[in-house]
PDB file of C-alpha atoms in Angstrom:
ATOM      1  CA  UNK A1038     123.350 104.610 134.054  1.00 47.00           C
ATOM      2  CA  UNK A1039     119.776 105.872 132.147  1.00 57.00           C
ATOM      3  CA  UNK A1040     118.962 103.328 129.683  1.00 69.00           C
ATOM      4  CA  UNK A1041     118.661 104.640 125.907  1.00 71.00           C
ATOM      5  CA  UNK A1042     114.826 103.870 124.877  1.00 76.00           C
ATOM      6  CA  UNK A1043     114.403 102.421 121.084  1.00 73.00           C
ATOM      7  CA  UNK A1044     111.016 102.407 119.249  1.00 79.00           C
ATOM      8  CA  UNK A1045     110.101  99.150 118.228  1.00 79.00           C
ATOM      9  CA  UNK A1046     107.712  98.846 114.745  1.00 78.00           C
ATOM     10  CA  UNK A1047     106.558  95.684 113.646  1.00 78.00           C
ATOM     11  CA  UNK A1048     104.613  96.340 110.169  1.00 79.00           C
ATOM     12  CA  UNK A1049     102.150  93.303 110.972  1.00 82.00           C
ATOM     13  CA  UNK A1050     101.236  92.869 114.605  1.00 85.00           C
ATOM     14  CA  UNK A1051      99.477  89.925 113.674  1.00 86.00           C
ATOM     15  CA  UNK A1052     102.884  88.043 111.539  1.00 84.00           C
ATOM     16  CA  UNK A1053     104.720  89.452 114.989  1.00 83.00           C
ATOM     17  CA  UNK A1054     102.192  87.605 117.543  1.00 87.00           C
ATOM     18  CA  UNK A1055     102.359  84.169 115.802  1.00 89.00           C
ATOM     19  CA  UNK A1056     106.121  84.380 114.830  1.00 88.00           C
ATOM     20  CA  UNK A1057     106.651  84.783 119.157  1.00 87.00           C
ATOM     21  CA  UNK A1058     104.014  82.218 119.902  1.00 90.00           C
ATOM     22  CA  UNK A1059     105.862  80.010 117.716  1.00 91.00           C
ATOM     23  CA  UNK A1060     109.121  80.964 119.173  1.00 90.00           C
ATOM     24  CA  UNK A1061     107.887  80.505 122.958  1.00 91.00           C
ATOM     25  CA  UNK A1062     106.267  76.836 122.300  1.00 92.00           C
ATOM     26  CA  UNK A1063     109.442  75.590 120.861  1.00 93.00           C
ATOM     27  CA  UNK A1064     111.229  76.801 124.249  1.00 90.00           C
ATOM     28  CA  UNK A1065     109.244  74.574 126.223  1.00 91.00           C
ATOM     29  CA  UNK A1066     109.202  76.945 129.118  1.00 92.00           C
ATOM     30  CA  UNK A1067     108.907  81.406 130.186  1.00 91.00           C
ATOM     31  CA  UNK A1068     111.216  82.916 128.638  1.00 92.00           C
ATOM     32  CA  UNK A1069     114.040  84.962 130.353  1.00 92.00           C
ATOM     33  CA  UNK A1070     114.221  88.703 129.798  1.00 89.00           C
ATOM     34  CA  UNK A1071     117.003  88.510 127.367  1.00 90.00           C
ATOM     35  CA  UNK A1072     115.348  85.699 125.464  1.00 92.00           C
ATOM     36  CA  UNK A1073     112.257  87.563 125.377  1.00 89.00           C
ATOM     37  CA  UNK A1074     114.305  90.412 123.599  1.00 88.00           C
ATOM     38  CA  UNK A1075     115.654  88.308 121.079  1.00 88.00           C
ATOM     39  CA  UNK A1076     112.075  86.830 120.062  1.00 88.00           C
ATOM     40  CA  UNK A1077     110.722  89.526 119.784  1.00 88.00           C
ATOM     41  CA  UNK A1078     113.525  91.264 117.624  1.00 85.00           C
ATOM     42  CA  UNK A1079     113.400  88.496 115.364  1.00 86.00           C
ATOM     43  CA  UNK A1080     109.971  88.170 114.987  1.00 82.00           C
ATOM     44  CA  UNK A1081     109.924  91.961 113.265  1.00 81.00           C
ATOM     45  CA  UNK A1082     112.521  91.157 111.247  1.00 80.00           C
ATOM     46  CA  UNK A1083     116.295  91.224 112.614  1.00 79.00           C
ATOM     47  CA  UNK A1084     118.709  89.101 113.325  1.00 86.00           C
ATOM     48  CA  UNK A1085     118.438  89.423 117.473  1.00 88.00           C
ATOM     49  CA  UNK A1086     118.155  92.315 120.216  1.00 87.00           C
ATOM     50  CA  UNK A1087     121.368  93.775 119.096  1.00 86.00           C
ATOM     51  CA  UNK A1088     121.040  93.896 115.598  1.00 84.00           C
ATOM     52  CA  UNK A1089     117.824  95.730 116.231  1.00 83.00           C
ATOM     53  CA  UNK A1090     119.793  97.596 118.637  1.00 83.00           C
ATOM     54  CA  UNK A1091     122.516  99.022 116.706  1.00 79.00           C
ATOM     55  CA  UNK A1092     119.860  99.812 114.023  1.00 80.00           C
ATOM     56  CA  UNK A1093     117.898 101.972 115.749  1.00 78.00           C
ATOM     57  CA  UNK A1094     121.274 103.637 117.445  1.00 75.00           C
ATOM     58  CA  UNK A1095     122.476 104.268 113.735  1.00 72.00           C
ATOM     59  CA  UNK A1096     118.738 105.197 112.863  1.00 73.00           C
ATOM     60  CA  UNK A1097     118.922 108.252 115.366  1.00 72.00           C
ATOM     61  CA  UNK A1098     122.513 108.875 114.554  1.00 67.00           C
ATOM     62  CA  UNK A1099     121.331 110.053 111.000  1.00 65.00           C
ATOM     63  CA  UNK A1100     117.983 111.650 112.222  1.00 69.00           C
ATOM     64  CA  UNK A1101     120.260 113.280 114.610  1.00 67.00           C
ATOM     65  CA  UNK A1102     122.784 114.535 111.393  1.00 63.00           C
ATOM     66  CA  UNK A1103     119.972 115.418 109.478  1.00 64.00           C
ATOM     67  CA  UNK A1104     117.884 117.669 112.003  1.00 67.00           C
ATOM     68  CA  UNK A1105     121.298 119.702 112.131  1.00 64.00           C
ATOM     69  CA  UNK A1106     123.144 120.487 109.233  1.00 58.00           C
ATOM     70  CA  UNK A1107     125.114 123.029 110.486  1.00 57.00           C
ATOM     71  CA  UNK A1108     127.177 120.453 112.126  1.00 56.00           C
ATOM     72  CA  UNK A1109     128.000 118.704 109.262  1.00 67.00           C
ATOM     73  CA  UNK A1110     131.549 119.606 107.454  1.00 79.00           C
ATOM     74  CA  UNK A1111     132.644 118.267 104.141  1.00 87.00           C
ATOM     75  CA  UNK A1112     136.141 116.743 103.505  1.00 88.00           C
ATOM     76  CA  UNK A1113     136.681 117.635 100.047  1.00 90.00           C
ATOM     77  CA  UNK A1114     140.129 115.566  99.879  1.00 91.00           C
ATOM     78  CA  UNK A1115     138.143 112.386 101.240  1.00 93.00           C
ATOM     79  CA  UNK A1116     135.362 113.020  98.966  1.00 94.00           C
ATOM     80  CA  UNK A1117     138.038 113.504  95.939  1.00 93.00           C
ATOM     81  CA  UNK A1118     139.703 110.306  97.584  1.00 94.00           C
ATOM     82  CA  UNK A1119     136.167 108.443  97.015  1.00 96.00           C
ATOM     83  CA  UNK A1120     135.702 108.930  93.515  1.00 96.00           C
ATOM     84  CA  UNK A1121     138.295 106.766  92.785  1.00 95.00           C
ATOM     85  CA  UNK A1122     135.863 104.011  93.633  1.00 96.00           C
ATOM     86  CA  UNK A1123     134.310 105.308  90.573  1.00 97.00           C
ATOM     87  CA  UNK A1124     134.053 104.306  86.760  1.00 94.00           C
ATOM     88  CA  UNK A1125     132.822 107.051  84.473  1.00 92.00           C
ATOM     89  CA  UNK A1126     129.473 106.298  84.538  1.00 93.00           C
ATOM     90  CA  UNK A1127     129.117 106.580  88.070  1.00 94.00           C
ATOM     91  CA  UNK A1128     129.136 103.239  88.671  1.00 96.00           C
ATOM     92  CA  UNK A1129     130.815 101.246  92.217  1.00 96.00           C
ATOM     93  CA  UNK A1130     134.100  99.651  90.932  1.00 96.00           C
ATOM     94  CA  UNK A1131     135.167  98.240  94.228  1.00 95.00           C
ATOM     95  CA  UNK A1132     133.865  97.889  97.411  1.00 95.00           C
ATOM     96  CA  UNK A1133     135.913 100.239 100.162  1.00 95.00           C
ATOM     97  CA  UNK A1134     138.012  98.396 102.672  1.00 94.00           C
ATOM     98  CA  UNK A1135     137.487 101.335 105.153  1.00 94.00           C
ATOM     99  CA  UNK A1136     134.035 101.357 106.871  1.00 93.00           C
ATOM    100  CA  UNK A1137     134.022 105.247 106.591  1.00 91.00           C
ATOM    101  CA  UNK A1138     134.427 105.213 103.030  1.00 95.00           C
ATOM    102  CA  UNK A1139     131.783 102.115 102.648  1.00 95.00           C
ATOM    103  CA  UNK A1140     129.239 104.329 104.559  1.00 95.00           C
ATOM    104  CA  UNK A1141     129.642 107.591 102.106  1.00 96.00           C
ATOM    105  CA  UNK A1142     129.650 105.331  98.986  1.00 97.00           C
ATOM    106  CA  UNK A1143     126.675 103.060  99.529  1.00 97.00           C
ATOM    107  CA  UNK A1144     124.821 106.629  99.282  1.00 97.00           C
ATOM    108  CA  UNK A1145     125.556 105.925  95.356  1.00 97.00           C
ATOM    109  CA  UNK A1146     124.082 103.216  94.482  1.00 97.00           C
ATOM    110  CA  UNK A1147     120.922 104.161  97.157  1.00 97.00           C
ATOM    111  CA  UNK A1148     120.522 107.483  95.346  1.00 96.00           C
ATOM    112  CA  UNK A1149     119.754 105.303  92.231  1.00 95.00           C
ATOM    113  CA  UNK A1150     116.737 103.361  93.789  1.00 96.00           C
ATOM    114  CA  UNK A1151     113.494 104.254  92.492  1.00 95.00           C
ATOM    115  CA  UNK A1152     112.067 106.578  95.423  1.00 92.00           C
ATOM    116  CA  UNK A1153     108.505 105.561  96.949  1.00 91.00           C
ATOM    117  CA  UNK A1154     108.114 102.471  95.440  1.00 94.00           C
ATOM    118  CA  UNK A1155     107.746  98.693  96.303  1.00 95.00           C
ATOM    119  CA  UNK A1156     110.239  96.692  94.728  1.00 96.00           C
ATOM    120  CA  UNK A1157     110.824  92.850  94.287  1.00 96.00           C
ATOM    121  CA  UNK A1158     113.957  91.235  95.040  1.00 95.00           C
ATOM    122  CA  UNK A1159     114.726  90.974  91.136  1.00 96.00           C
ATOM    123  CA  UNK A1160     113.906  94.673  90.971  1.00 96.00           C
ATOM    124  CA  UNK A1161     116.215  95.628  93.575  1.00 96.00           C
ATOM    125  CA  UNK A1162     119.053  93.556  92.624  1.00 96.00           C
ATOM    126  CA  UNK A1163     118.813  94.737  89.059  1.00 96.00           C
ATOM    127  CA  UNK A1164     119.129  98.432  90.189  1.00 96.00           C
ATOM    128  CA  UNK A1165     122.320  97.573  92.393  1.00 96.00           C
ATOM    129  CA  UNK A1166     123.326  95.519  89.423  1.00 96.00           C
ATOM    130  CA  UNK A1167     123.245  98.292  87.437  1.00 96.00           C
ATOM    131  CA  UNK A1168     124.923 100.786  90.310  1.00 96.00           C
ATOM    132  CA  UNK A1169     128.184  98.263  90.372  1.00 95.00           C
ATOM    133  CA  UNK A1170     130.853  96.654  88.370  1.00 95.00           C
ATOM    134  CA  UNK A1171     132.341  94.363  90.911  1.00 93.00           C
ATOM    135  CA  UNK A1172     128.986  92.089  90.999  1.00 90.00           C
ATOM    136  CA  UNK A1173     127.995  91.608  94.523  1.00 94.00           C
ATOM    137  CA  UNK A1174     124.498  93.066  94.377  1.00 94.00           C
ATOM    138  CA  UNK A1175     123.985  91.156  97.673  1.00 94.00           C
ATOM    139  CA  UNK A1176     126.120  93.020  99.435  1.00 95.00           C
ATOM    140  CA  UNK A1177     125.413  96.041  98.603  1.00 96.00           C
ATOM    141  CA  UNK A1178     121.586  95.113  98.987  1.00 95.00           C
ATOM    142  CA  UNK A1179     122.508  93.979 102.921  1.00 94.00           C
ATOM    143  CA  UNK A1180     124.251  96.771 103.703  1.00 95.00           C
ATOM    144  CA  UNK A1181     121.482  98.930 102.945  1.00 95.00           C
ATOM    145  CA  UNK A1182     118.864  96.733 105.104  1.00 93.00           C
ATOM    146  CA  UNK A1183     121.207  97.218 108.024  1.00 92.00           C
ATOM    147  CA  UNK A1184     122.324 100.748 107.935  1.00 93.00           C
ATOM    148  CA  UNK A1185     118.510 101.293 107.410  1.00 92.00           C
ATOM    149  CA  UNK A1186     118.879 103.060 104.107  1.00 95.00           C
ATOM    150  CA  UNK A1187     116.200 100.156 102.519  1.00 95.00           C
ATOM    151  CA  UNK A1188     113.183  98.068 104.310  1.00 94.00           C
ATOM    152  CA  UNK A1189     112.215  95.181 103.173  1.00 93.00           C
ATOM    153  CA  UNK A1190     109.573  92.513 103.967  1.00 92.00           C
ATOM    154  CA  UNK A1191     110.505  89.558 106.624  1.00 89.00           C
ATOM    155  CA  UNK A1192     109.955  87.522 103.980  1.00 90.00           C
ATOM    156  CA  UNK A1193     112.877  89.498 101.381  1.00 87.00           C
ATOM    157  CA  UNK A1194     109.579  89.647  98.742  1.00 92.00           C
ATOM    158  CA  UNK A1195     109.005  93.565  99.002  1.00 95.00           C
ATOM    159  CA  UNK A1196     111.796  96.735  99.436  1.00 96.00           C
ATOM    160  CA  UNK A1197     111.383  99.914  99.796  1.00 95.00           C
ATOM    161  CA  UNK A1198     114.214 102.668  99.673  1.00 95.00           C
ATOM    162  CA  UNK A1199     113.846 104.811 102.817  1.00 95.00           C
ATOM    163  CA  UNK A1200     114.215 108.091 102.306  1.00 94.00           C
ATOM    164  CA  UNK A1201     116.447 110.474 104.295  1.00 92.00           C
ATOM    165  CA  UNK A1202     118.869 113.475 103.862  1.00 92.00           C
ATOM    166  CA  UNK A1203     122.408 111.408 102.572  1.00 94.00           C
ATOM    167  CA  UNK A1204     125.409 112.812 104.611  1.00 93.00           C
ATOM    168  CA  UNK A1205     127.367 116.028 103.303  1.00 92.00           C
ATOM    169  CA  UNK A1206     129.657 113.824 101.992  1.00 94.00           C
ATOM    170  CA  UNK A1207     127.198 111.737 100.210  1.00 95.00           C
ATOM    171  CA  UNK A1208     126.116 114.898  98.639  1.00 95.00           C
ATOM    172  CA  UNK A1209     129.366 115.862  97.429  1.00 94.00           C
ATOM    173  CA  UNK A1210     129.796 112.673  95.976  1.00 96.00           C
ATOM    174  CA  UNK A1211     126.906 111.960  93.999  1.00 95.00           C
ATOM    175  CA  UNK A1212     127.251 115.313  92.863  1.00 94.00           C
ATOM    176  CA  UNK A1213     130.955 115.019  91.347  1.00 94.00           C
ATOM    177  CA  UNK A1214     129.703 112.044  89.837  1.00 95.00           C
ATOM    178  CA  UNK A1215     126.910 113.806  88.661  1.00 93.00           C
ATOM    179  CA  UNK A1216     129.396 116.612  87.449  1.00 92.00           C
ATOM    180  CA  UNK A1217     131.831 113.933  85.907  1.00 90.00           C
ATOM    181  CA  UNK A1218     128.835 112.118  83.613  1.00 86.00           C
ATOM    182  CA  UNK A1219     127.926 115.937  82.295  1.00 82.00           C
ATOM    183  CA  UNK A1220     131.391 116.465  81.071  1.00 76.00           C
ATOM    184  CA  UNK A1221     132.268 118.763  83.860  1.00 65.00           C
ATOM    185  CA  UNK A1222     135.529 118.877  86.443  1.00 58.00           C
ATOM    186  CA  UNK A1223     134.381 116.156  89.277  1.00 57.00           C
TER     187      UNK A1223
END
C-alpha cells in the first residue's frame, strides 16, 4: 500500500524546535517513530499525528473540489432544506445534527469573516457572535480551525480566515440568504 504524503508547515521553525526539545527532555529517552509524529504535530499546532492527519486529508479534499468545478452538483432541495437553519437576517439559529449539513452551513458564518486580516480572539468571537443566535461562538470558532477554513496562532492570540472557493452548496446558500435579506424569493 503507497503511503499518502502530507506537507507539514510550521509558521515558526524556531517556536517548533524548542516546543520538540521540550517535548523529548520530558521523555527521558529517543523517541519511537510514532511518538516522534505526535511531537512534532503538536509542536505546530494540533492536537497529535492524526488530527494533523485528517486536516491535511480534508485540506486536499477541498483543493481537490475546487481545482474542478465541473464535478461539483448542487442539491437545490438540501440547500432549500438548509435555510431552515436560518433567521431572516442570515443568521445560524441552530447548529445541524447532520455532519453534511454542519459542513455547508459553517460556510455562513466563514463568509462573514473579515478577509485578509489578523484577528484577536475577541475579534473573532464577536464576528461568530454576530453570525449566530444559539451562542456557542466556540464552536463554531473550532470547527473552523479544524476543517481548515481559519488559522490561528498556537497560542489562540491571532486568526486569520483562509481563503478558498466554499462548496457549490455553500454558494447556493449564502446566496439565498443573500436573496432573502434583499427582499427577494430565497
Amino acid at each position: 500500500m503507497s503511503r499518502i504524503p502530507f506537507p507539514f508547515h510550521a509558521a515558526d521553525i524556531s517556536a517548533l524546535a524548542r516546543t520538540l526539545a521540550g517535548q523529548i527532555a520530558a521523555l527521558g529517552r529517543a523517541p519511537t517513530h510514532v511518538e516522534l509524529l505526535n511531537m512534532l504535530a503538536r509542536s505546530a499546532g494540533w492536537r497529535n499525528f492524526q488530527h494533523f492527519r485528517a486536516q491535511a486529508a480534508a485540506r486536499t479534499a477541498i483543493e481537490t473540489a475546487e481545482s474542478n468545478p465541473a464535478v461539483e452538483a448542487i442539491d437545490f432541495i438540501k440547500v432549500r432544506r438548509l435555510l431552515r437553519h436560518f433567521d431572516a437576517e442570515g443568521r445560524l439559529l441552530r447548529w445541524p445534527a447532520k455532519l453534511g449539513e454542519r459542513q455547508i452551513c459553517i460556510w455562513v458564518p466563514w463568509s462573514r469573516l473579515p478577509s485578509r486580516q489578523v484577528l484577536s480572539e475577541p475579534q473573532i468571537n464577536g464576528h461568530i457572535e454576530a453570525a449566530h443566535t444559539f451562542g456557542d461562538y466556540a464552536l463554531l470558532r473550532r470547527w473552523m480551525c479544524d476543517w481548515g477554513m481559519v488559522e490561528r496562532t498556537t497560542d489562540g492570540r491571532e486568526y486569520r480566515r483562509i481563503e478558498r472557493r466554499p462548496p457549490a452548496e455553500a454558494r447556493e446558500l449564502i446566496a439565498g440568504l443573500a436573496r432573502r435579506r434583499s427582499g427577494g424569493a430565497a
